[in-house]
Amino acid sequence: MQLFAIIAYPTTSAGERRNIVEYFLRRQINQKAVEQYLKIFDHYYSIHHEKLKEKNKRKMRTSSSSVRVLRICTEINEELTQKQKNVVLVRLLEFIKSGGEVTEQQMAFLTMVAETFHLPDEEYALIKSFVLKPFDELPASREILIVDSNETVNYSDIRHMYLPKLDGELRVIELSSAAMYFIRYIGNSEMYLNGQLLEQD
């Protein structure tokens, strides 16, 4: 919750950012615990952004935030599996994307998170492209699979699966270091994963 609060950009909608945190929590813990963790997020968000209002101390606060991000990530390293750390990183990327403008400071924090989590540079670059780029842009990689109703695609380095009845497009990224996959979906079909309705994008 502290990571989400530190990385949240103060000029964007706090409500939308809170929704992303809630979405992340609902997939990790029970409903009662979600409310408790959201209160923790609200608390840290309020503290962190109150400090940022002091413009003359902003540079010092950024440095202080960097130290806190490093400390938190070091603690997370001891508590979470590599798969869980990848989920945290992807959710943080989705979180900053939800604010529209992605700042240089946010990207610096996320690079620090990826390095502390011991994520290979190539995988971090791929994850970052996969999450942050608009849906009409696609990083060239054999670790990406496109599933759609087109019989052919114009990407030579990307895997493709033809599914004639699919309305829209699924994109799947494979993270071989953690033996896991992430999915993005755009379209009008109701897509479910483990009984959970996939949201757009």
mmCIF file of C-alpha atoms in Angstrom:
data_model
loop_
_atom_site.group_PDB
_atom_site.id
_atom_site.type_symbol
_atom_site.label_atom_id
_atom_site.label_comp_id
_atom_site.label_asym_id
_atom_site.label_seq_id
_atom_site.Cartn_x
_atom_site.Cartn_y
_atom_site.Cartn_z
ATOM 1 C CA MET A 1 0.000 0.000 0.000
ATOM 2 C CA GLN A 2 2.918 2.320 0.687
ATOM 3 C CA LEU A 3 4.325 1.649 -2.796
ATOM 4 C CA PHE A 4 1.000 2.460 -4.422
ATOM 5 C CA ALA A 5 0.733 5.636 -2.326
ATOM 6 C CA ILE A 6 4.272 6.827 -3.148
ATOM 7 C CA ILE A 7 3.993 6.135 -6.881
ATOM 8 C CA ALA A 8 0.543 7.743 -7.241
ATOM 9 C CA TYR A 9 0.833 11.021 -9.124
ATOM 10 C CA PRO A 10 -0.835 13.831 -7.131
ATOM 11 C CA THR A 11 -2.393 15.725 -10.064
ATOM 12 C CA THR A 12 -4.507 12.806 -11.271
ATOM 13 C CA SER A 13 -7.776 11.401 -9.964
ATOM 14 C CA ALA A 14 -7.302 9.829 -6.550
ATOM 15 C CA GLY A 15 -10.586 7.935 -7.049
ATOM 16 C CA GLU A 16 -9.381 6.183 -10.180
ATOM 17 C CA ARG A 17 -6.083 5.284 -8.548
ATOM 18 C CA ARG A 18 -7.937 3.910 -5.537
ATOM 19 C CA ASN A 19 -10.054 1.725 -7.867
ATOM 20 C CA ILE A 20 -6.890 0.124 -9.294
ATOM 21 C CA VAL A 21 -5.619 -0.598 -5.782
ATOM 22 C CA GLU A 22 -9.002 -2.088 -4.892
ATOM 23 C CA TYR A 23 -8.994 -4.229 -8.058
ATOM 24 C CA PHE A 24 -5.517 -5.522 -7.139
ATOM 25 C CA LEU A 25 -6.582 -6.311 -3.562
ATOM 26 C CA ARG A 26 -9.819 -8.092 -4.529
ATOM 27 C CA ARG A 27 -7.768 -10.674 -6.417
ATOM 28 C CA GLN A 28 -5.415 -11.241 -3.498
ATOM 29 C CA ILE A 29 -7.467 -11.146 -0.287
ATOM 30 C CA ASN A 30 -11.030 -11.399 1.076
ATOM 31 C CA GLN A 31 -13.527 -8.511 0.977
ATOM 32 C CA LYS A 32 -13.222 -7.598 4.663
ATOM 33 C CA ALA A 33 -9.448 -7.307 4.377
ATOM 34 C CA VAL A 34 -9.809 -5.213 1.176
ATOM 35 C CA GLU A 35 -11.516 -2.439 3.147
ATOM 36 C CA GLN A 36 -8.784 -2.476 5.790
ATOM 37 C CA TYR A 37 -6.013 -2.261 3.197
ATOM 38 C CA LEU A 38 -7.788 0.540 1.329
ATOM 39 C CA LYS A 39 -7.811 2.546 4.567
ATOM 40 C CA ILE A 40 -4.060 1.953 4.833
ATOM 41 C CA PHE A 41 -3.615 3.129 1.236
ATOM 42 C CA ASP A 42 -5.728 6.242 1.890
ATOM 43 C CA HIS A 43 -3.642 7.009 4.984
ATOM 44 C CA TYR A 44 -0.272 6.729 3.191
ATOM 45 C CA TYR A 45 -1.584 8.536 0.102
ATOM 46 C CA SER A 46 -2.698 11.457 2.255
ATOM 47 C CA ILE A 47 0.609 11.639 4.151
ATOM 48 C CA HIS A 48 2.789 11.347 1.058
ATOM 49 C CA HIS A 49 0.966 13.940 -1.006
ATOM 50 C CA GLU A 50 0.684 16.390 1.868
ATOM 51 C CA LYS A 51 4.488 16.350 2.009
ATOM 52 C CA LEU A 52 4.742 16.929 -1.753
ATOM 53 C CA LYS A 53 2.745 20.165 -1.450
ATOM 54 C CA GLU A 54 5.747 21.852 0.135
ATOM 55 C CA LYS A 55 7.358 22.893 -3.159
ATOM 56 C CA ASN A 56 10.607 24.140 -1.649
ATOM 57 C CA LYS A 57 11.187 20.678 -0.186
ATOM 58 C CA ARG A 58 10.059 18.679 -3.229
ATOM 59 C CA LYS A 59 13.559 17.607 -4.291
ATOM 60 C CA MET A 60 14.341 16.395 -0.791
ATOM 61 C CA ARG A 61 10.973 14.586 -0.650
ATOM 62 C CA THR A 62 11.702 12.826 -3.966
ATOM 63 C CA SER A 63 15.006 11.598 -2.567
ATOM 64 C CA SER A 64 13.269 10.498 0.629
ATOM 65 C CA SER A 65 10.597 8.707 -1.435
ATOM 66 C CA SER A 66 13.305 6.846 -3.368
ATOM 67 C CA VAL A 67 14.818 5.597 -0.118
ATOM 68 C CA ARG A 68 11.378 4.463 1.072
ATOM 69 C CA VAL A 69 10.665 2.667 -2.231
ATOM 70 C CA LEU A 70 13.981 0.827 -1.912
ATOM 71 C CA ARG A 71 13.304 -0.122 1.718
ATOM 72 C CA ILE A 72 9.775 -1.355 0.943
ATOM 73 C CA CYS A 73 10.956 -3.402 -2.053
ATOM 74 C CA THR A 74 13.711 -4.979 0.025
ATOM 75 C CA GLU A 75 11.096 -6.044 2.602
ATOM 76 C CA ILE A 76 8.777 -7.351 -0.152
ATOM 77 C CA ASN A 77 11.664 -9.391 -1.567
ATOM 78 C CA GLU A 78 11.769 -11.402 1.660
ATOM 79 C CA GLU A 79 8.005 -11.982 1.817
ATOM 80 C CA LEU A 80 6.789 -12.662 -1.742
ATOM 81 C CA THR A 81 7.506 -15.276 -4.396
ATOM 82 C CA GLN A 82 8.851 -14.174 -7.796
ATOM 83 C CA LYS A 83 5.371 -14.651 -9.302
ATOM 84 C CA GLN A 84 3.812 -12.407 -6.657
ATOM 85 C CA LYS A 85 6.495 -9.765 -7.243
ATOM 86 C CA ASN A 86 5.718 -9.811 -10.975
ATOM 87 C CA VAL A 87 2.026 -9.281 -10.183
ATOM 88 C CA VAL A 88 2.908 -6.324 -7.935
ATOM 89 C CA LEU A 89 5.074 -4.798 -10.697
ATOM 90 C CA VAL A 90 2.358 -5.206 -13.353
ATOM 91 C CA ARG A 91 -0.256 -3.689 -11.029
ATOM 92 C CA LEU A 92 2.047 -0.749 -10.297
ATOM 93 C CA LEU A 93 2.469 -0.189 -14.054
ATOM 94 C CA GLU A 94 -1.323 -0.354 -14.540
ATOM 95 C CA PHE A 95 -1.664 2.021 -11.623
ATOM 96 C CA ILE A 96 0.572 4.725 -13.104
ATOM 97 C CA LYS A 97 -0.988 4.207 -16.539
ATOM 98 C CA SER A 98 -4.432 4.929 -15.053
ATOM 99 C CA GLY A 99 -3.334 8.496 -14.334
ATOM 100 C CA GLY A 100 -2.720 9.303 -18.000
ATOM 101 C CA GLU A 101 0.620 11.062 -17.853
ATOM 102 C CA VAL A 102 3.459 8.779 -16.724
ATOM 103 C CA THR A 103 6.146 10.879 -15.077
ATOM 104 C CA GLU A 104 9.895 10.436 -15.179
ATOM 105 C CA GLN A 105 9.890 10.069 -11.402
ATOM 106 C CA GLN A 106 7.312 7.276 -11.520
ATOM 107 C CA MET A 107 9.370 5.416 -14.123
ATOM 108 C CA ALA A 108 12.503 5.842 -11.990
ATOM 109 C CA PHE A 109 10.649 4.363 -9.009
ATOM 110 C CA LEU A 110 9.404 1.440 -11.106
ATOM 111 C CA THR A 111 12.874 0.724 -12.489
ATOM 112 C CA MET A 112 14.097 0.624 -8.904
ATOM 113 C CA VAL A 113 11.267 -1.783 -8.028
ATOM 114 C CA ALA A 114 12.152 -4.084 -10.963
ATOM 115 C CA GLU A 115 15.848 -4.067 -10.062
ATOM 116 C CA THR A 116 15.156 -4.792 -6.396
ATOM 117 C CA PHE A 117 12.826 -7.619 -7.406
ATOM 118 C CA HIS A 118 15.701 -9.085 -9.515
ATOM 119 C CA LEU A 119 13.637 -9.018 -12.691
ATOM 120 C CA PRO A 120 15.769 -9.533 -15.841
ATOM 121 C CA ASP A 121 16.167 -6.267 -17.797
ATOM 122 C CA GLU A 122 14.679 -7.752 -20.998
ATOM 123 C CA GLU A 123 11.574 -8.992 -19.148
ATOM 124 C CA TYR A 124 11.073 -5.669 -17.404
ATOM 125 C CA ALA A 125 11.329 -3.827 -20.739
ATOM 126 C CA LEU A 126 8.826 -6.257 -22.276
ATOM 127 C CA ILE A 127 6.375 -5.963 -19.349
ATOM 128 C CA LYS A 128 6.648 -2.166 -19.431
ATOM 129 C CA SER A 129 5.891 -2.068 -23.181
ATOM 130 C CA PHE A 130 3.094 -4.603 -22.870
ATOM 131 C CA VAL A 131 1.303 -2.675 -20.105
ATOM 132 C CA LEU A 132 2.012 0.973 -20.955
ATOM 133 C CA LYS A 133 1.859 1.099 -24.750
ATOM 134 C CA PRO A 134 -1.508 1.746 -26.423
ATOM 135 C CA PHE A 135 -3.242 -1.342 -27.766
ATOM 136 C CA ASP A 136 -2.421 -0.404 -31.378
ATOM 137 C CA GLU A 137 1.311 -0.571 -30.580
ATOM 138 C CA LEU A 138 2.929 -3.920 -30.014
ATOM 139 C CA PRO A 139 6.489 -4.766 -28.952
ATOM 140 C CA ALA A 140 8.095 -7.300 -31.300
ATOM 141 C CA SER A 141 8.735 -10.424 -29.240
ATOM 142 C CA ARG A 142 8.301 -14.190 -29.459
ATOM 143 C CA GLU A 143 7.028 -13.993 -25.863
ATOM 144 C CA ILE A 144 3.805 -12.371 -27.116
ATOM 145 C CA LEU A 145 0.829 -14.256 -28.515
ATOM 146 C CA ILE A 146 -2.040 -12.529 -30.339
ATOM 147 C CA VAL A 147 -5.368 -14.354 -30.405
ATOM 148 C CA ASP A 148 -7.984 -12.915 -32.785
ATOM 149 C CA SER A 149 -10.310 -13.645 -35.706
ATOM 150 C CA ASN A 150 -7.792 -12.563 -38.363
ATOM 151 C CA GLU A 151 -6.367 -15.455 -40.341
ATOM 152 C CA THR A 152 -3.031 -13.669 -40.712
ATOM 153 C CA VAL A 153 -1.103 -10.890 -38.956
ATOM 154 C CA ASN A 154 1.635 -8.555 -40.145
ATOM 155 C CA TYR A 155 3.977 -9.209 -37.231
ATOM 156 C CA SER A 156 6.835 -11.565 -38.030
ATOM 157 C CA ASP A 157 8.258 -11.823 -34.486
ATOM 158 C CA ILE A 158 4.962 -12.410 -32.699
ATOM 159 C CA ARG A 159 3.026 -15.634 -32.248
ATOM 160 C CA HIS A 160 -0.532 -15.725 -33.542
ATOM 161 C CA MET A 161 -3.580 -17.903 -32.946
ATOM 162 C CA TYR A 162 -6.613 -17.736 -35.206
ATOM 163 C CA LEU A 163 -9.942 -17.956 -33.341
ATOM 164 C CA PRO A 164 -12.742 -17.174 -35.832
ATOM 165 C CA LYS A 165 -15.514 -16.494 -33.280
ATOM 166 C CA LEU A 166 -13.524 -14.162 -31.049
ATOM 167 C CA ASP A 167 -14.865 -10.601 -31.098
ATOM 168 C CA GLY A 168 -11.806 -8.537 -30.319
ATOM 169 C CA GLU A 169 -8.233 -9.379 -29.520
ATOM 170 C CA LEU A 170 -6.425 -11.129 -26.708
ATOM 171 C CA ARG A 171 -2.751 -10.473 -26.088
ATOM 172 C CA VAL A 172 -0.772 -12.845 -23.928
ATOM 173 C CA ILE A 173 2.737 -12.253 -22.643
ATOM 174 C CA GLU A 174 4.902 -15.076 -21.294
ATOM 175 C CA LEU A 175 7.368 -14.371 -18.500
ATOM 176 C CA SER A 176 9.643 -17.372 -18.668
ATOM 177 C CA SER A 177 11.678 -16.488 -15.557
ATOM 178 C CA ALA A 178 8.553 -16.888 -13.399
ATOM 179 C CA ALA A 179 6.672 -19.388 -15.625
ATOM 180 C CA MET A 180 3.594 -17.153 -15.822
ATOM 181 C CA TYR A 181 1.401 -15.248 -18.293
ATOM 182 C CA PHE A 182 -0.388 -11.897 -18.376
ATOM 183 C CA ILE A 183 -3.352 -11.064 -20.613
ATOM 184 C CA ARG A 184 -4.790 -7.890 -22.142
ATOM 185 C CA TYR A 185 -8.156 -7.972 -23.901
ATOM 186 C CA ILE A 186 -9.935 -5.505 -26.167
ATOM 187 C CA GLY A 187 -13.315 -6.419 -27.628
ATOM 188 C CA ASN A 188 -17.007 -7.019 -27.006
ATOM 189 C CA SER A 189 -16.971 -10.690 -25.997
ATOM 190 C CA GLU A 190 -17.377 -11.619 -22.346
ATOM 191 C CA MET A 191 -14.031 -13.191 -21.503
ATOM 192 C CA TYR A 192 -13.565 -15.092 -18.254
ATOM 193 C CA LEU A 193 -10.402 -16.255 -16.541
ATOM 194 C CA ASN A 194 -10.902 -18.645 -13.618
ATOM 195 C CA GLY A 195 -14.500 -17.455 -13.324
ATOM 196 C CA GLN A 196 -13.488 -13.764 -13.247
ATOM 197 C CA LEU A 197 -14.735 -11.453 -15.983
ATOM 198 C CA LEU A 198 -11.801 -9.807 -17.770
ATOM 199 C CA GLU A 199 -12.085 -6.054 -17.903
ATOM 200 C CA GLN A 200 -11.287 -4.108 -21.074
ATOM 201 C CA ASP A 201 -7.553 -3.615 -21.638
#
